[in-house]
Amino acid sequence: MVLRVRKNQAPPTPEGCPLTECMSVLGGAWTPNIIWYLSAGPRRFSELRLDIPGVSAKVLTARLRSLEASGVISREVKPTSPPSVEYALTDLGEELIPAINAIVKVGHKLKMREAVVQA
Amino acid sequence: MVLRVRKNQAPPTPEGCPLTECMSVLGGAWTPNIIWYLSAGPRRFSELRLDIPGVSAKVLTARLRSLEASGVISREVKPTSPPSVEYALTDLGEELIPAINAIVKVGHKLKMREAVVQA
DNA sequence: TTATGTAGTTTCCGTTTGGTAACCGGAGTC
DNA sequence: GACTCCGGTTACCAAACGGAAACTACATAA
């Protein structure tokens, strides 16, 4: 019996897979968390550190720089003392919110399943 | 001037962040792609290898095992010759489709922005 | 005077990741 | 008899990732 490769209905992800594209933006550690917390409004560096226990200053800086380069967040230095820096989602960043919400939703289902498996 | 930590409206992600939970499932390289291709119907190992150019057998195996352990996909060995193994999304796995779709959607926007930046 | 807060940067280092290549058995094909 | 296909497994390796800690500068507060 010969096994043939079946044609499936999945759109053939043409030039440069948008899935891979988007995952490269929100792929790093803590990245989705950062977007999640910014979705509630602008936030300062140290506030984000408190929001996300476990993230190091180094990684948080790296993520914020990378997200800024992707055009997902904006960075605004306020002339306060000590100086404070406010990060916020751009219009493009706001587009990520539904994706993040969908992921959170599945996260809940996963946790529920885990609870069942435990029992 | 004293800077105070502002209370934001973001739900405080209580016990064991569902976001992190879900990202640990679809975090590895090629994982979203695998789910994407399975969303169109069951698929064999070698078919997935053809679907996703660039994925190595080692990583594909690792992802499929891990997704199976998470309860996201099912694995069925068919008594053909040579033996074939069919992977499919479970009910839980189907729940991931909206999340994947949302990510793909943003991926398109990101690519559009890129084109604009180029110009 | 000393300590604190802000927003990082830098260095070092261990772990993880993912790619490459070789190899496996069994059945069918040429 | 040799070769291919299928679905993997294993060993090896370089690169990337991310954590910890120390350090910066400036200004205010105790």
CSV table of C-alpha atoms (C1' of nucleotides) in Angstrom, one decimal:
chain,number,residue,atom,x,y,z
A,1,MET,CA,0.0,0.0,0.0
A,2,VAL,CA,1.3,3.4,-1.0
A,3,LEU,CA,1.0,6.3,1.3
A,4,ARG,CA,0.3,9.5,-0.6
A,5,VAL,CA,0.7,13.0,0.7
A,6,ARG,CA,-2.8,14.4,1.2
A,7,LYS,CA,-3.8,17.8,0.1
A,8,ASN,CA,-5.1,19.6,3.1
A,9,GLN,CA,-7.2,22.7,3.3
A,10,ALA,CA,-4.8,24.8,5.2
A,11,PRO,CA,-4.0,28.1,3.4
A,12,PRO,CA,-0.4,27.6,2.2
A,13,THR,CA,1.3,30.4,4.1
A,14,PRO,CA,2.6,32.2,1.1
A,15,GLU,CA,5.6,34.6,1.3
A,16,GLY,CA,7.3,34.6,4.7
A,17,CYS,CA,4.8,33.0,7.1
A,18,PRO,CA,2.9,35.7,9.1
A,19,LEU,CA,2.7,33.2,12.0
A,20,THR,CA,6.4,33.0,12.3
A,21,GLU,CA,6.6,36.8,11.8
A,22,CYS,CA,4.3,37.5,14.7
A,23,MET,CA,5.8,34.8,17.0
A,24,SER,CA,9.2,36.4,16.6
A,25,VAL,CA,7.8,39.5,18.1
A,26,LEU,CA,6.1,37.9,21.1
A,27,GLY,CA,8.4,35.0,21.4
A,28,GLY,CA,10.9,36.0,24.1
A,29,ALA,CA,10.5,35.3,27.8
A,30,TRP,CA,8.0,37.7,29.5
A,31,THR,CA,7.0,39.4,26.2
A,32,PRO,CA,3.3,38.5,26.3
A,33,ASN,CA,3.2,39.5,29.9
A,34,ILE,CA,4.6,42.9,29.1
A,35,ILE,CA,1.9,43.5,26.4
A,36,TRP,CA,-0.7,42.2,28.8
A,37,TYR,CA,0.1,44.7,31.5
A,38,LEU,CA,0.5,47.5,29.0
A,39,SER,CA,-3.0,46.7,27.7
A,40,ALA,CA,-4.4,48.3,30.8
A,41,GLY,CA,-2.7,51.6,30.1
A,42,PRO,CA,0.8,53.2,30.0
A,43,ARG,CA,3.3,51.9,32.6
A,44,ARG,CA,6.7,52.9,33.8
A,45,PHE,CA,9.8,50.6,33.9
A,46,SER,CA,9.8,50.0,37.6
A,47,GLU,CA,6.0,49.4,37.6
A,48,LEU,CA,6.4,46.7,35.0
A,49,ARG,CA,9.1,45.1,37.2
A,50,LEU,CA,6.7,45.0,40.0
A,51,ASP,CA,3.9,43.7,37.8
A,52,ILE,CA,6.0,40.8,36.5
A,53,PRO,CA,7.8,39.2,39.4
A,54,GLY,CA,10.8,37.2,38.1
A,55,VAL,CA,11.7,39.4,35.2
A,56,SER,CA,15.3,40.8,35.4
A,57,ALA,CA,16.1,44.4,34.6
A,58,LYS,CA,18.3,43.2,31.7
A,59,VAL,CA,15.6,41.1,30.1
A,60,LEU,CA,12.9,43.7,30.7
A,61,THR,CA,15.1,46.3,29.0
A,62,ALA,CA,15.8,44.0,26.1
A,63,ARG,CA,12.1,43.2,25.5
A,64,LEU,CA,11.1,46.9,25.7
A,65,ARG,CA,13.7,47.9,23.2
A,66,SER,CA,12.8,45.1,20.9
A,67,LEU,CA,9.1,45.8,21.1
A,68,GLU,CA,9.8,49.4,20.4
A,69,ALA,CA,11.8,48.5,17.4
A,70,SER,CA,8.8,46.4,16.1
A,71,GLY,CA,6.6,49.4,16.5
A,72,VAL,CA,4.4,47.6,19.1
A,73,ILE,CA,5.1,50.0,22.0
A,74,SER,CA,6.2,53.6,22.4
A,75,ARG,CA,8.7,55.0,24.9
A,76,GLU,CA,8.4,58.5,26.4
A,77,VAL,CA,10.9,60.0,28.8
A,78,LYS,CA,9.2,62.4,31.3
A,79,PRO,CA,11.2,65.3,32.7
A,80,THR,CA,10.5,64.3,36.3
A,81,SER,CA,12.9,63.9,39.0
A,82,PRO,CA,14.1,61.2,39.2
A,83,PRO,CA,13.4,60.9,35.5
A,84,SER,CA,10.7,58.4,34.6
A,85,VAL,CA,10.0,56.5,31.4
A,86,GLU,CA,6.6,55.6,30.3
A,87,TYR,CA,5.8,52.8,27.9
A,88,ALA,CA,2.5,52.4,26.1
A,89,LEU,CA,1.0,50.2,23.3
A,90,THR,CA,0.9,51.8,19.9
A,91,ASP,CA,-2.0,51.3,17.6
A,92,LEU,CA,-0.2,48.3,16.2
A,93,GLY,CA,0.4,47.1,19.7
A,94,GLU,CA,-3.3,47.3,20.4
A,95,GLU,CA,-3.9,44.8,17.6
A,96,LEU,CA,-2.1,42.3,19.7
A,97,ILE,CA,-4.6,42.4,22.5
A,98,PRO,CA,-7.1,40.0,20.9
A,99,ALA,CA,-4.3,37.5,20.3
A,100,ILE,CA,-3.1,37.8,23.9
A,101,ASN,CA,-6.7,37.5,25.2
A,102,ALA,CA,-7.2,34.3,23.1
A,103,ILE,CA,-4.0,32.9,24.6
A,104,VAL,CA,-5.1,33.7,28.1
A,105,LYS,CA,-8.4,32.1,27.5
A,106,VAL,CA,-6.8,28.9,26.4
A,107,GLY,CA,-4.4,29.2,29.4
A,108,HIS,CA,-7.5,29.0,31.7
A,109,LYS,CA,-8.7,25.8,29.9
A,110,LEU,CA,-5.3,24.3,30.2
A,111,LYS,CA,-5.2,25.0,33.9
A,112,MET,CA,-8.7,23.5,34.3
A,113,ARG,CA,-7.6,20.3,32.4
A,114,GLU,CA,-4.6,20.1,34.7
A,115,ALA,CA,-6.8,20.2,37.8
A,116,VAL,CA,-8.8,17.3,36.3
A,117,VAL,CA,-5.7,15.3,35.6
A,118,GLN,CA,-4.5,15.9,39.1
A,119,ALA,CA,-7.7,14.5,40.6
B,1,MET,CA,8.4,65.0,43.2
B,2,VAL,CA,7.5,61.5,44.3
B,3,LEU,CA,6.7,58.8,41.8
B,4,ARG,CA,4.0,56.5,43.0
B,5,VAL,CA,3.2,53.1,41.6
B,6,ARG,CA,-0.1,53.5,39.9
B,7,LYS,CA,-2.9,51.0,40.3
B,8,ASN,CA,-3.8,49.8,36.8
B,9,GLN,CA,-6.9,48.0,35.6
B,10,ALA,CA,-5.1,44.9,34.5
B,11,PRO,CA,-6.6,41.8,36.1
B,12,PRO,CA,-3.9,40.7,38.6
B,13,THR,CA,-3.2,37.2,37.1
B,14,PRO,CA,-3.8,35.3,40.3
B,15,GLU,CA,-2.5,31.8,40.9
B,16,GLY,CA,0.0,30.7,38.2
B,17,CYS,CA,-0.5,33.0,35.3
B,18,PRO,CA,-2.6,31.4,32.5
B,19,LEU,CA,-0.6,33.4,29.9
B,20,THR,CA,2.6,31.8,30.9
B,21,GLU,CA,0.9,28.5,31.1
B,22,CYS,CA,-0.4,28.7,27.5
B,23,MET,CA,2.9,30.1,26.2
B,24,SER,CA,4.8,27.2,27.6
B,25,VAL,CA,2.6,25.0,25.4
B,26,LEU,CA,3.0,26.9,22.1
B,27,GLY,CA,6.4,28.4,22.9
B,28,GLY,CA,8.9,26.1,21.2
B,29,ALA,CA,10.1,26.6,17.6
B,30,TRP,CA,7.5,25.5,15.0
B,31,THR,CA,4.9,24.7,17.6
B,32,PRO,CA,2.3,27.2,16.3
B,33,ASN,CA,3.0,26.1,12.8
B,34,ILE,CA,2.2,22.5,13.7
B,35,ILE,CA,-1.1,23.5,15.2
B,36,TRP,CA,-1.9,25.6,12.2
B,37,TYR,CA,-1.4,22.8,9.8
B,38,LEU,CA,-3.3,20.3,12.0
B,39,SER,CA,-6.2,22.8,12.2
B,40,ALA,CA,-7.0,21.8,8.6
B,41,GLY,CA,-7.3,18.1,9.5
B,42,PRO,CA,-5.3,15.1,10.7
B,43,ARG,CA,-1.8,14.8,9.2
B,44,ARG,CA,1.0,12.3,9.2
B,45,PHE,CA,4.6,12.8,10.4
B,46,SER,CA,6.1,13.1,7.0
B,47,GLU,CA,3.3,15.3,5.7
B,48,LEU,CA,4.0,17.8,8.5
B,49,ARG,CA,7.7,17.7,7.6
B,50,LEU,CA,6.8,18.7,4.1
B,51,ASP,CA,4.3,21.3,5.3
B,52,ILE,CA,6.9,23.0,7.4
B,53,PRO,CA,10.1,23.4,5.5
B,54,GLY,CA,13.0,23.8,7.9
B,55,VAL,CA,11.8,21.7,10.8
B,56,SER,CA,14.1,18.9,11.7
B,57,ALA,CA,12.9,15.4,12.5
B,58,LYS,CA,14.2,15.7,16.0
B,59,VAL,CA,12.4,18.9,16.8
B,60,LEU,CA,9.2,17.8,15.1
B,61,THR,CA,9.2,14.6,17.2
B,62,ALA,CA,9.9,16.6,20.3
B,63,ARG,CA,7.0,19.0,19.6
B,64,LEU,CA,4.5,16.3,18.8
B,65,ARG,CA,5.4,14.4,22.0
B,66,SER,CA,5.1,17.5,24.1
B,67,LEU,CA,1.8,18.6,22.5
B,68,GLU,CA,0.5,15.1,23.0
B,69,ALA,CA,1.5,15.3,26.7
B,70,SER,CA,-0.4,18.6,27.0
B,71,GLY,CA,-3.5,17.0,25.6
B,72,VAL,CA,-3.5,19.3,22.6
B,73,ILE,CA,-3.0,16.7,19.9
B,74,SER,CA,-3.7,12.9,19.6
B,75,ARG,CA,-1.5,10.3,18.0
B,76,GLU,CA,-2.8,7.3,16.2
B,77,VAL,CA,-0.6,4.5,14.7
B,78,LYS,CA,-2.3,3.0,11.6
B,79,PRO,CA,-1.4,-0.6,10.8
B,80,THR,CA,-0.3,0.2,7.2
B,81,SER,CA,2.9,-0.8,5.5
B,82,PRO,CA,5.1,1.1,6.0
B,83,PRO,CA,3.4,2.0,9.3
B,84,SER,CA,1.9,5.5,9.3
B,85,VAL,CA,1.2,7.7,12.3
B,86,GLU,CA,-1.6,10.3,12.2
B,87,TYR,CA,-1.7,13.4,14.4
B,88,ALA,CA,-4.9,15.4,15.0
B,89,LEU,CA,-6.0,18.2,17.2
B,90,THR,CA,-8.0,17.1,20.3
B,91,ASP,CA,-11.0,19.2,21.5
B,92,LEU,CA,-8.6,21.1,23.7
B,93,GLY,CA,-6.4,21.6,20.7
B,94,GLU,CA,-9.2,23.1,18.7
B,95,GLU,CA,-9.5,25.7,21.4
B,96,LEU,CA,-6.1,27.0,20.3
B,97,ILE,CA,-7.3,27.8,16.8
B,98,PRO,CA,-8.7,31.2,17.6
B,99,ALA,CA,-5.5,32.1,19.3
B,100,ILE,CA,-3.4,31.0,16.3
B,101,ASN,CA,-5.8,32.9,14.0
B,102,ALA,CA,-5.4,36.0,16.0
B,103,ILE,CA,-1.6,35.7,15.9
B,104,VAL,CA,-1.7,35.1,12.1
B,105,LYS,CA,-3.9,38.2,11.7
B,106,VAL,CA,-1.4,40.4,13.5
B,107,GLY,CA,1.4,38.7,11.5
B,108,HIS,CA,-0.2,40.1,8.4
B,109,LYS,CA,-0.3,43.6,9.9
B,110,LEU,CA,3.3,43.4,10.9
B,111,LYS,CA,4.3,42.4,7.4
B,112,MET,CA,2.3,45.4,6.0
B,113,ARG,CA,4.0,47.7,8.4
B,114,GLU,CA,7.4,46.3,7.3
B,115,ALA,CA,6.5,47.0,3.7
B,116,VAL,CA,5.7,50.6,4.6
B,117,VAL,CA,8.9,51.0,6.6
B,118,GLN,CA,10.9,49.7,3.6
B,119,ALA,CA,9.4,52.2,1.3
C,1,DT,C1',25.6,62.4,55.5
C,2,DT,C1',23.6,58.7,54.1
C,3,DA,C1',20.1,56.3,51.9
C,4,DT,C1',16.6,55.8,48.4
C,5,DG,C1',14.5,55.7,43.9
C,6,DT,C1',14.7,55.7,38.8
C,7,DA,C1',16.2,53.6,34.6
C,8,DG,C1',19.0,51.3,33.0
C,9,DT,C1',24.1,48.9,31.4
C,10,DT,C1',27.7,45.6,31.7
C,11,DT,C1',29.9,41.3,32.7
C,12,DC,C1',29.9,36.7,33.6
C,13,DC,C1',28.1,32.2,33.3
C,14,DG,C1',25.3,28.0,33.2
C,15,DT,C1',21.3,26.1,30.8
C,16,DT,C1',18.6,25.4,27.0
C,17,DT,C1',17.7,25.2,22.4
C,18,DG,C1',17.7,23.6,18.0
C,19,DG,C1',20.4,22.1,13.9
C,20,DT,C1',23.2,18.2,11.5
C,21,DA,C1',24.2,13.8,10.6
C,22,DA,C1',24.2,9.0,11.3
C,23,DC,C1',21.5,5.2,12.4
C,24,DC,C1',17.5,1.8,13.3
C,25,DG,C1',13.9,-2.1,11.7
C,26,DG,C1',10.4,-3.7,8.9
C,27,DA,C1',7.9,-4.0,4.7
C,28,DG,C1',7.4,-3.1,-0.1
C,29,DT,C1',9.5,-2.1,-4.7
C,30,DC,C1',12.6,-2.6,-8.7
D,1,DG,C1',19.8,-8.2,-3.6
D,2,DA,C1',19.7,-3.5,-3.2
D,3,DC,C1',17.0,0.4,-2.4
D,4,DT,C1',13.3,3.4,-0.7
D,5,DC,C1',9.8,4.8,2.5
D,6,DC,C1',8.1,5.6,7.2
D,7,DG,C1',8.7,7.3,11.8
D,8,DG,C1',11.5,7.9,14.5
D,9,DT,C1',16.2,7.9,18.0
D,10,DT,C1',20.7,9.2,19.3
D,11,DA,C1',25.1,11.8,19.8
D,12,DC,C1',27.3,15.9,19.1
D,13,DC,C1',27.8,20.8,19.0
D,14,DA,C1',27.6,25.9,18.5
D,15,DA,C1',24.7,29.6,19.4
D,16,DA,C1',21.3,31.9,21.8
D,17,DC,C1',19.0,32.8,26.0
D,18,DG,C1',18.2,34.5,30.3
D,19,DG,C1',19.5,35.0,35.4
D,20,DA,C1',22.6,37.2,39.1
D,21,DA,C1',25.2,40.7,40.6
D,22,DA,C1',27.7,44.8,40.4
D,23,DC,C1',27.8,49.3,38.7
D,24,DT,C1',26.3,54.0,36.7
D,25,DA,C1',24.3,59.1,37.3
D,26,DC,C1',21.3,62.3,39.1
D,27,DA,C1',18.2,64.1,42.5
D,28,DT,C1',15.5,64.0,46.4
D,29,DA,C1',14.4,62.6,51.3
D,30,DA,C1',15.5,61.5,56.2
